[in-house]
Short mmCIF file of C-alpha atoms in Angstrom, two decimals:
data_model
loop_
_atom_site.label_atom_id
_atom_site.label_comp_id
_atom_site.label_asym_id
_atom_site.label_seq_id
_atom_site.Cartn_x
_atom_site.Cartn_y
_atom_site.Cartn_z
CA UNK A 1 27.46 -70.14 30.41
CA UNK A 2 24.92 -71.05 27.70
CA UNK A 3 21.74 -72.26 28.15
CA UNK A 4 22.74 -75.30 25.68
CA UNK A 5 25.99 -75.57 28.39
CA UNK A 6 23.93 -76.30 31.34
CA UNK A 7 21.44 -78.74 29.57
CA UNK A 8 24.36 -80.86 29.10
CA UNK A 9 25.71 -80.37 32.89
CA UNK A 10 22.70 -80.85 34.64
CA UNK A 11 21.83 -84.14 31.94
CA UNK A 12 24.42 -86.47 33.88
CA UNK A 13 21.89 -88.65 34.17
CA UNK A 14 19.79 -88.74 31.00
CA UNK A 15 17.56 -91.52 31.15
CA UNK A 16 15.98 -89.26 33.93
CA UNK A 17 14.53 -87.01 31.71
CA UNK A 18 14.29 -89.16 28.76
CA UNK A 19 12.03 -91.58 30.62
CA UNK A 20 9.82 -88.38 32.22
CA UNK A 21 6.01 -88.11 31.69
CA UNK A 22 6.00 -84.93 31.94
CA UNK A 23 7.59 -84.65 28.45
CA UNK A 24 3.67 -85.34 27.36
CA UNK A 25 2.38 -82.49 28.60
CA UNK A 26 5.62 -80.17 27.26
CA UNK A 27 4.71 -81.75 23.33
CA UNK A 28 1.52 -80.93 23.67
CA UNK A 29 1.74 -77.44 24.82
CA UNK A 30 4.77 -76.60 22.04
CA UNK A 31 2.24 -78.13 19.43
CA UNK A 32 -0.29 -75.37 20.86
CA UNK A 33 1.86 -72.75 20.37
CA UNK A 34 3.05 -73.56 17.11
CA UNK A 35 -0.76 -74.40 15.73
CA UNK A 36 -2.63 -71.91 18.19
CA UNK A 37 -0.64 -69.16 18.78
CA UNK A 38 1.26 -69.05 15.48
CA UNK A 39 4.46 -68.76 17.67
CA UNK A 40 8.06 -68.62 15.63
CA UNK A 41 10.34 -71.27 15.27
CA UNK A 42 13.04 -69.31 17.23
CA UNK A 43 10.10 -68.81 19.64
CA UNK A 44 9.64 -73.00 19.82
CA UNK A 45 13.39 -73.95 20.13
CA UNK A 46 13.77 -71.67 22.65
CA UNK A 47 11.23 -72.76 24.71
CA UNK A 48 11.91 -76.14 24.00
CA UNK A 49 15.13 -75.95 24.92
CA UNK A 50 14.10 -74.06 28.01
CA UNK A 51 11.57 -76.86 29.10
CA UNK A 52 14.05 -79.73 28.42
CA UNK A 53 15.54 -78.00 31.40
CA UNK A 54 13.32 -78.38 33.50
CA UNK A 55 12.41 -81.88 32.63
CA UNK A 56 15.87 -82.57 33.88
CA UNK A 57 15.74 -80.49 36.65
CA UNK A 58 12.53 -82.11 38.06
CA UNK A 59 13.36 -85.46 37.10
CA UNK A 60 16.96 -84.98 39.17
CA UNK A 61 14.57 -84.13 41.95
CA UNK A 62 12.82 -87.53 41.55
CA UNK A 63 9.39 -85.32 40.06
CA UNK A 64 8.99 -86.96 36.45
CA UNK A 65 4.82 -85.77 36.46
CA UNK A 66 3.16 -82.62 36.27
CA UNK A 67 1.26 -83.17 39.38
CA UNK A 68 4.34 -83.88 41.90
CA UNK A 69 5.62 -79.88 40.54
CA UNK A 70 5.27 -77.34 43.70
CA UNK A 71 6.74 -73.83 43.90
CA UNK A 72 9.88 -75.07 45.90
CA UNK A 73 10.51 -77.49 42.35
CA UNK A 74 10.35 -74.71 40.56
CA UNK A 75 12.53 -72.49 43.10
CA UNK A 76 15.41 -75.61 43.31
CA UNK A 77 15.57 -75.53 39.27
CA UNK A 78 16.23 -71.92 39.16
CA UNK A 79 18.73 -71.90 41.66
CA UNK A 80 20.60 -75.34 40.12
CA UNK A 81 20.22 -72.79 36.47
CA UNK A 82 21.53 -70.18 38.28
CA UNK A 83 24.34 -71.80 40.29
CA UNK A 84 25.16 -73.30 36.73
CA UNK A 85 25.89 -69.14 35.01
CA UNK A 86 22.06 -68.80 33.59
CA UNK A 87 21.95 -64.93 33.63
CA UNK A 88 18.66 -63.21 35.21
CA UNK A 89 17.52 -62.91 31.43
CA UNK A 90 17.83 -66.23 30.49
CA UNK A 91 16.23 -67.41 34.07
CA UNK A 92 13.42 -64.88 33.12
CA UNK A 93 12.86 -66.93 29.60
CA UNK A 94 12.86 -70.03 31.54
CA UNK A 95 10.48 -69.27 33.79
CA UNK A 96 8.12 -67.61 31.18
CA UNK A 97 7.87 -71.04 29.62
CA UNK A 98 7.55 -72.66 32.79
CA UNK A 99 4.67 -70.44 33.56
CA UNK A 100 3.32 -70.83 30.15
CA UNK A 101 3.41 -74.54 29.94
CA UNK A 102 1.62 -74.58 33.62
CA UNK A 103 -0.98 -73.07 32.70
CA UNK A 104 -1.81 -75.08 29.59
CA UNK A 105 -2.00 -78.18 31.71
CA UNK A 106 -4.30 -75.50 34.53
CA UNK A 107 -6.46 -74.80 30.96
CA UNK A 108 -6.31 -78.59 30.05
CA UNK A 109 -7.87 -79.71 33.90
CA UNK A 110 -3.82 -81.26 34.36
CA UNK A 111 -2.85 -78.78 37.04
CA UNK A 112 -5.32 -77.25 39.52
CA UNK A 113 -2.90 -73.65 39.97
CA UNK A 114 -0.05 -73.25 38.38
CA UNK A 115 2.80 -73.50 40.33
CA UNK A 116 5.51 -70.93 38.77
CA UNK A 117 3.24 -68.04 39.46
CA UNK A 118 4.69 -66.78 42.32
CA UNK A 119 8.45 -67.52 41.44
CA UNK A 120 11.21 -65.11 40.52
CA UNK A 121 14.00 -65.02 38.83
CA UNK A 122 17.40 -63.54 40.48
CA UNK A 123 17.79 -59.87 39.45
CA UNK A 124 20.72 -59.34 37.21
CA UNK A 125 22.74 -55.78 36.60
CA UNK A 126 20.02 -53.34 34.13
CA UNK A 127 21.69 -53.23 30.76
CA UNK A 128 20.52 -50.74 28.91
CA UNK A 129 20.11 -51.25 24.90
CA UNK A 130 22.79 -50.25 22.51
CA UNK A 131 20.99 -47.79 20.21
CA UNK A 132 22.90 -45.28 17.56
CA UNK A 133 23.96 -41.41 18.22
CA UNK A 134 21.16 -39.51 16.33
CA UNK A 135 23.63 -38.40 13.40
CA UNK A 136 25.20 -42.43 12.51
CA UNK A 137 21.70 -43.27 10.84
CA UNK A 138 22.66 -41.30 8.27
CA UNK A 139 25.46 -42.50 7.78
CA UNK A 140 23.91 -45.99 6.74
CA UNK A 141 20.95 -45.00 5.54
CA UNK A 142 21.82 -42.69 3.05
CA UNK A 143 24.79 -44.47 1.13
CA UNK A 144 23.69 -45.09 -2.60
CA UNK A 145 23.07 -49.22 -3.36
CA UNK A 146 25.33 -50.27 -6.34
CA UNK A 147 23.70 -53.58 -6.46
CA UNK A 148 20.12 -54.97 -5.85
CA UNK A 149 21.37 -56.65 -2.61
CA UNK A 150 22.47 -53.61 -1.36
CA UNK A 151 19.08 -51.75 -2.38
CA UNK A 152 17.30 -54.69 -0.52
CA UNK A 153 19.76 -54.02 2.48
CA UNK A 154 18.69 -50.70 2.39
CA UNK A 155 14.94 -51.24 2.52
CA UNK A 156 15.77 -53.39 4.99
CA UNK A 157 17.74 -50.98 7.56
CA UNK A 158 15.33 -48.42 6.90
CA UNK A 159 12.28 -50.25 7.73
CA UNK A 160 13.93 -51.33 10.74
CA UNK A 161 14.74 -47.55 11.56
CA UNK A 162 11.34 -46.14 10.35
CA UNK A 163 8.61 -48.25 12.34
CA UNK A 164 11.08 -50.15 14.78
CA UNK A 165 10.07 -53.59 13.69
CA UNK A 166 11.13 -56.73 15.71
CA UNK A 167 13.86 -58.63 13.30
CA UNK A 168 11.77 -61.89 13.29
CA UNK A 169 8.83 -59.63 12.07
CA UNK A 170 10.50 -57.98 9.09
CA UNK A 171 11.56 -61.73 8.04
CA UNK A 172 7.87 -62.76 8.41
CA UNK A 173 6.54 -59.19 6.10
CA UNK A 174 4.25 -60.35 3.22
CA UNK A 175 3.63 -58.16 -0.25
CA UNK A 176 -0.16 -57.46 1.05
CA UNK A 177 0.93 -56.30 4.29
CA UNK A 178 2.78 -53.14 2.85
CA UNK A 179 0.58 -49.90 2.06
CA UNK A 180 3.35 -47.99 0.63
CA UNK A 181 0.94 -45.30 -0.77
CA UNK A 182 -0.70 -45.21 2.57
CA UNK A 183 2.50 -45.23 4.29
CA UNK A 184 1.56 -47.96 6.19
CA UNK A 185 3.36 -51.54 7.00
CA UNK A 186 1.19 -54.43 9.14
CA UNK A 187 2.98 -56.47 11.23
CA UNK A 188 2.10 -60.07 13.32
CA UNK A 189 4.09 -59.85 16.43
CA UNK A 190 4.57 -61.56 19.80
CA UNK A 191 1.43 -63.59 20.76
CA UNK A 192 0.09 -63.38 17.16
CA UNK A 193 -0.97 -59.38 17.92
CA UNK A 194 -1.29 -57.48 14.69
CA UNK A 195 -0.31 -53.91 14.44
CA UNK A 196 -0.09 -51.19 12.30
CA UNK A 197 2.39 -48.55 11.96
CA UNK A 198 3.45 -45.66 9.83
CA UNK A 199 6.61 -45.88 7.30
CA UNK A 200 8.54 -42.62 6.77
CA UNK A 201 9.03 -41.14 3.42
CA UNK A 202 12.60 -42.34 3.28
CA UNK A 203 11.58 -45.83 4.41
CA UNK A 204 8.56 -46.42 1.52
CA UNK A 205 11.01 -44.61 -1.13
CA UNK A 206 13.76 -47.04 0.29
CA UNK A 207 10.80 -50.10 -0.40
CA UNK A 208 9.77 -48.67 -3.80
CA UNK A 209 13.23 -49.17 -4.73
CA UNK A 210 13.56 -52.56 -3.69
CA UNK A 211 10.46 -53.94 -4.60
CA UNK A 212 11.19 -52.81 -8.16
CA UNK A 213 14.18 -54.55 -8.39
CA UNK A 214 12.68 -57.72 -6.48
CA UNK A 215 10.11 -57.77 -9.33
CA UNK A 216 13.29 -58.38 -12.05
CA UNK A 217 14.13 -61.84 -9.97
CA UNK A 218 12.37 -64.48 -11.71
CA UNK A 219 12.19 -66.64 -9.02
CA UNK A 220 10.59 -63.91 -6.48
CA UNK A 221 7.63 -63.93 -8.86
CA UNK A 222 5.66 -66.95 -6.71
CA UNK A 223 6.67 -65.83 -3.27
CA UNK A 224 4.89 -63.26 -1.24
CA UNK A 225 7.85 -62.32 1.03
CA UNK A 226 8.94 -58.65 1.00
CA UNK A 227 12.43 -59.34 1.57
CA UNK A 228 14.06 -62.37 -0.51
CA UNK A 229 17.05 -63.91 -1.04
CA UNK A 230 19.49 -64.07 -3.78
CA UNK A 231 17.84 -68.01 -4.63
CA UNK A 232 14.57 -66.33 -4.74
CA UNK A 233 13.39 -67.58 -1.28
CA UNK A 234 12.30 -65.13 2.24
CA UNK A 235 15.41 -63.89 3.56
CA UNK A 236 16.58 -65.46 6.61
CA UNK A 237 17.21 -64.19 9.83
CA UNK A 238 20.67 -64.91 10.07
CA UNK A 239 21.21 -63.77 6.63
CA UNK A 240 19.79 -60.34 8.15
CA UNK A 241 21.66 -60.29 10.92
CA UNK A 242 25.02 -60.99 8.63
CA UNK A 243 24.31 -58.47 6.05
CA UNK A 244 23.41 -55.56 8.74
CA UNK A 245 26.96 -56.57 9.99
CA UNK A 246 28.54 -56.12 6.74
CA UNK A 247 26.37 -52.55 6.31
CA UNK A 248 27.79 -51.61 9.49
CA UNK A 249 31.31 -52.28 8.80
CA UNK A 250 31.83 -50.98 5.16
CA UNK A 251 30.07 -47.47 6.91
CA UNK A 252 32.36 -47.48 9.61
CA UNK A 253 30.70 -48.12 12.80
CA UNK A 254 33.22 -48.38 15.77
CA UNK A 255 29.85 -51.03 17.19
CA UNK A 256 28.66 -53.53 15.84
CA UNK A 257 25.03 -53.26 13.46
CA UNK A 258 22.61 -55.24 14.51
CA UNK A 259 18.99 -55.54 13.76
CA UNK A 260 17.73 -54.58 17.22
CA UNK A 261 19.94 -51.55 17.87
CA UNK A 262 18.06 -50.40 14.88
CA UNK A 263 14.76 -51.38 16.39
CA UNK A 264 16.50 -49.58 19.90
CA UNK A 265 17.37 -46.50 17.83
CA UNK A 266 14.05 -45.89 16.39
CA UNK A 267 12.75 -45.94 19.95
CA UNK A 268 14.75 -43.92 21.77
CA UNK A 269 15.16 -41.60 18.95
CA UNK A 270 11.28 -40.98 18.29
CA UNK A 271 11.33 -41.05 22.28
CA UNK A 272 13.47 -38.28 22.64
CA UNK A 273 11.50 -35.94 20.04
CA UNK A 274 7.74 -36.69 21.01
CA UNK A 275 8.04 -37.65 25.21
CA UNK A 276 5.13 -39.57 24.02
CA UNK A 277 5.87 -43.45 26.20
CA UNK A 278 2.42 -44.70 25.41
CA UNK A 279 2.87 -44.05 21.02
CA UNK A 280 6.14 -46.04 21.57
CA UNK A 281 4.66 -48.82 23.06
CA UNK A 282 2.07 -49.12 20.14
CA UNK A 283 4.82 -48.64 17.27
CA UNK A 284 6.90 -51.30 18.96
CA UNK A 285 4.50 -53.86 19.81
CA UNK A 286 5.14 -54.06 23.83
CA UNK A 287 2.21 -56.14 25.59
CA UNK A 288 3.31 -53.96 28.87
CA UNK A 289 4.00 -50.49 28.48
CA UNK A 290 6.84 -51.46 31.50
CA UNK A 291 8.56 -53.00 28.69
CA UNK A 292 8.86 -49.42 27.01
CA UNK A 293 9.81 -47.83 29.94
CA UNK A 294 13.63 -49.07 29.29
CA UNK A 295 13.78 -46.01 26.73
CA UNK A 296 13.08 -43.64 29.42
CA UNK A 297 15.96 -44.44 31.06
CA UNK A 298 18.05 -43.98 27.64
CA UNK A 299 16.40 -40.54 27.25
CA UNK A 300 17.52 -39.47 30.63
CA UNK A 301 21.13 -40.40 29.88
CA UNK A 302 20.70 -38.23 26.94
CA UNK A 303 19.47 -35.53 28.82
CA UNK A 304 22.29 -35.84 31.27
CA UNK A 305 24.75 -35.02 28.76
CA UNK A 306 22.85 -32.75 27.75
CA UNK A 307 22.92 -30.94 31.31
CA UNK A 308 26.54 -31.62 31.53
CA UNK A 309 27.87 -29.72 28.59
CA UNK A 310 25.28 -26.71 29.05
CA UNK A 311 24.54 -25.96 32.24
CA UNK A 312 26.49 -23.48 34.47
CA UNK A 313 26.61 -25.03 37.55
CA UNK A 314 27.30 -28.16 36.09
CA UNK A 315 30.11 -26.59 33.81
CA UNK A 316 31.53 -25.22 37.01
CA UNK A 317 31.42 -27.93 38.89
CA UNK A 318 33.60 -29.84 36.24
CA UNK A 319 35.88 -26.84 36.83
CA UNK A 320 36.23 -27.26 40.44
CA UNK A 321 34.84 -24.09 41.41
CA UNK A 322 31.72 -23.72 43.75
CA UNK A 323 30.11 -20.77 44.81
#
């Protein structure tokens, strides 16, 4: 069920949550983020939605202020998500705003501790990411454009596959923040962290391109964004997220492209060649190198198919002999 699905189940009684001074405390820390932290607007609805949630949630428990909010409150809401088909990931989100809001109001002298700390979401099956065979890049990367859409698509999947950016990043990319005789792209990521990472060869010959046919767009010539639109304006994300679809299709993937398989792909992929976890975790912009770790586990499935077309005793075990 969708998180937008269970904000209307659990909002049987509106005026609960309507009517909730708590909701006080929840504009105040989404204006925070938005001013402070420089969070995205995907970033804001999401936890908006997330804490409209638990406004309901608490107010259905008869708690409508930030001071009447204990661990068990926080325990009964995830369980009345749950029970309602949140999945462990979307529980996880929930709680991270939770936990976020809490302490603003600890930060703010509302809230003495912040109760969410010690809560946990219900573990959910390990899905590993969908990332590309090391051949299919080519595939899409190395198609010529007939079009200056299709050169900006191209720039686009190969910054993606070059330095593994987050899709809301690429959207965000300014002129100034490219260094394409450096070989170098700057990036604001999560928690307004700035990073730098390399560009291949491919990928700043790819944005050379590009970039020479932005400059022929009359209308690009007041906008800083890297990647624009066919009005003139920064490309969307869901206009990213469609055209990588299209890409995908007219090269005949069997899955379907999206932006963070890319992102996936480039992990693993530089991964698999270096072993080096900790370079990975710089390039991609993880705050917890556990975060990285995922890609181990995709490198080990590699490596067991690896073992399982080469090696003799696994060869003759497929066979049926043992000796």
């Amino acid at each position: 069920m969708h998180c937008s699905d269970c904000c209307r189940a659990l909002q049987s009684t509106p005026e609960l949550a309507l009517e909730s001074a708590l909701q006080a405390g929840i504009d105040d820390y989404l204006g925070y983020l938005e001013a402070t932290r420089r969070a995205s607007r995907h970033t804001l609805a999401a936890y908006r939605r997330d804490l409209a949630l638990l406004s309901t949630c608490l107010a259905q428990a008869g708690i409508d202020t930030a001071q009447g909010i204990d661990a068990a409150a926080i325990r009964q809401s995830v369980a009345a998500l749950h029970r309602r088909g949140l999945g462990s990931r979307s529980l996880q989100r929930f709680l991270s705003a939770c936990r976020g809001l809490f302490n603003h109001l600890v930060s703010n002298g509302t809230l003495r501790v912040n109760p969410a700390l010690g809560v946990a979401a219900p573990k959910g099956p390990r899905t590993l990411p969908a990332t590309l065979d090391v051949d299919q890049p080519a595939r899409l990367l190395d198609a010529e454009p007939q079009s200056s859409e299709s050169l900006r698509d191209g720039a686009i999947m190969e910054l993606f596959y070059s330095s593994g950016l987050r899709l809301s990043e690429l959207c965000r990319l300014d002129l100034p923040e490219l260094d394409l005789d450096g070989a170098l792209v700057t990036v604001t990521g999560k928690g307004n962290r700035t990073r730098t990472i390399p560009l291949g060869a491919q990928a700043a010959q790819a944005l050379r391109r590009w970039l020479q046919a932005r400059g022929l767009c009359a209308r690009a010539a007041h906008h800083a964004a890297v990647f624009i639109s066919r009005r003139g304006t920064r490309i969307s994300v869901r206009a990213v997220q469609k055209r990588l679809e299209q890409q995908g299709r007219a090269r005949g993937l069997s899955q379907r492209l999206h932006p963070h398989m890319l992102r996936h792909s480039f992990a693993s992929h530089l991964l698999e060649s270096s072993g080096d976890l900790r370079a990975v975790q710089e390039m991609l912009g993880h705050a917890n190198l556990s975060t990285t770790q995922i890609y181990t586990h995709l490198d080990f499935q590699h490596l067991a198919k690896v073992y399982d077309a080469a090696h003799p005793r696994a060869t003759r075990r497929r066979g049926g002999a043992d000796d």
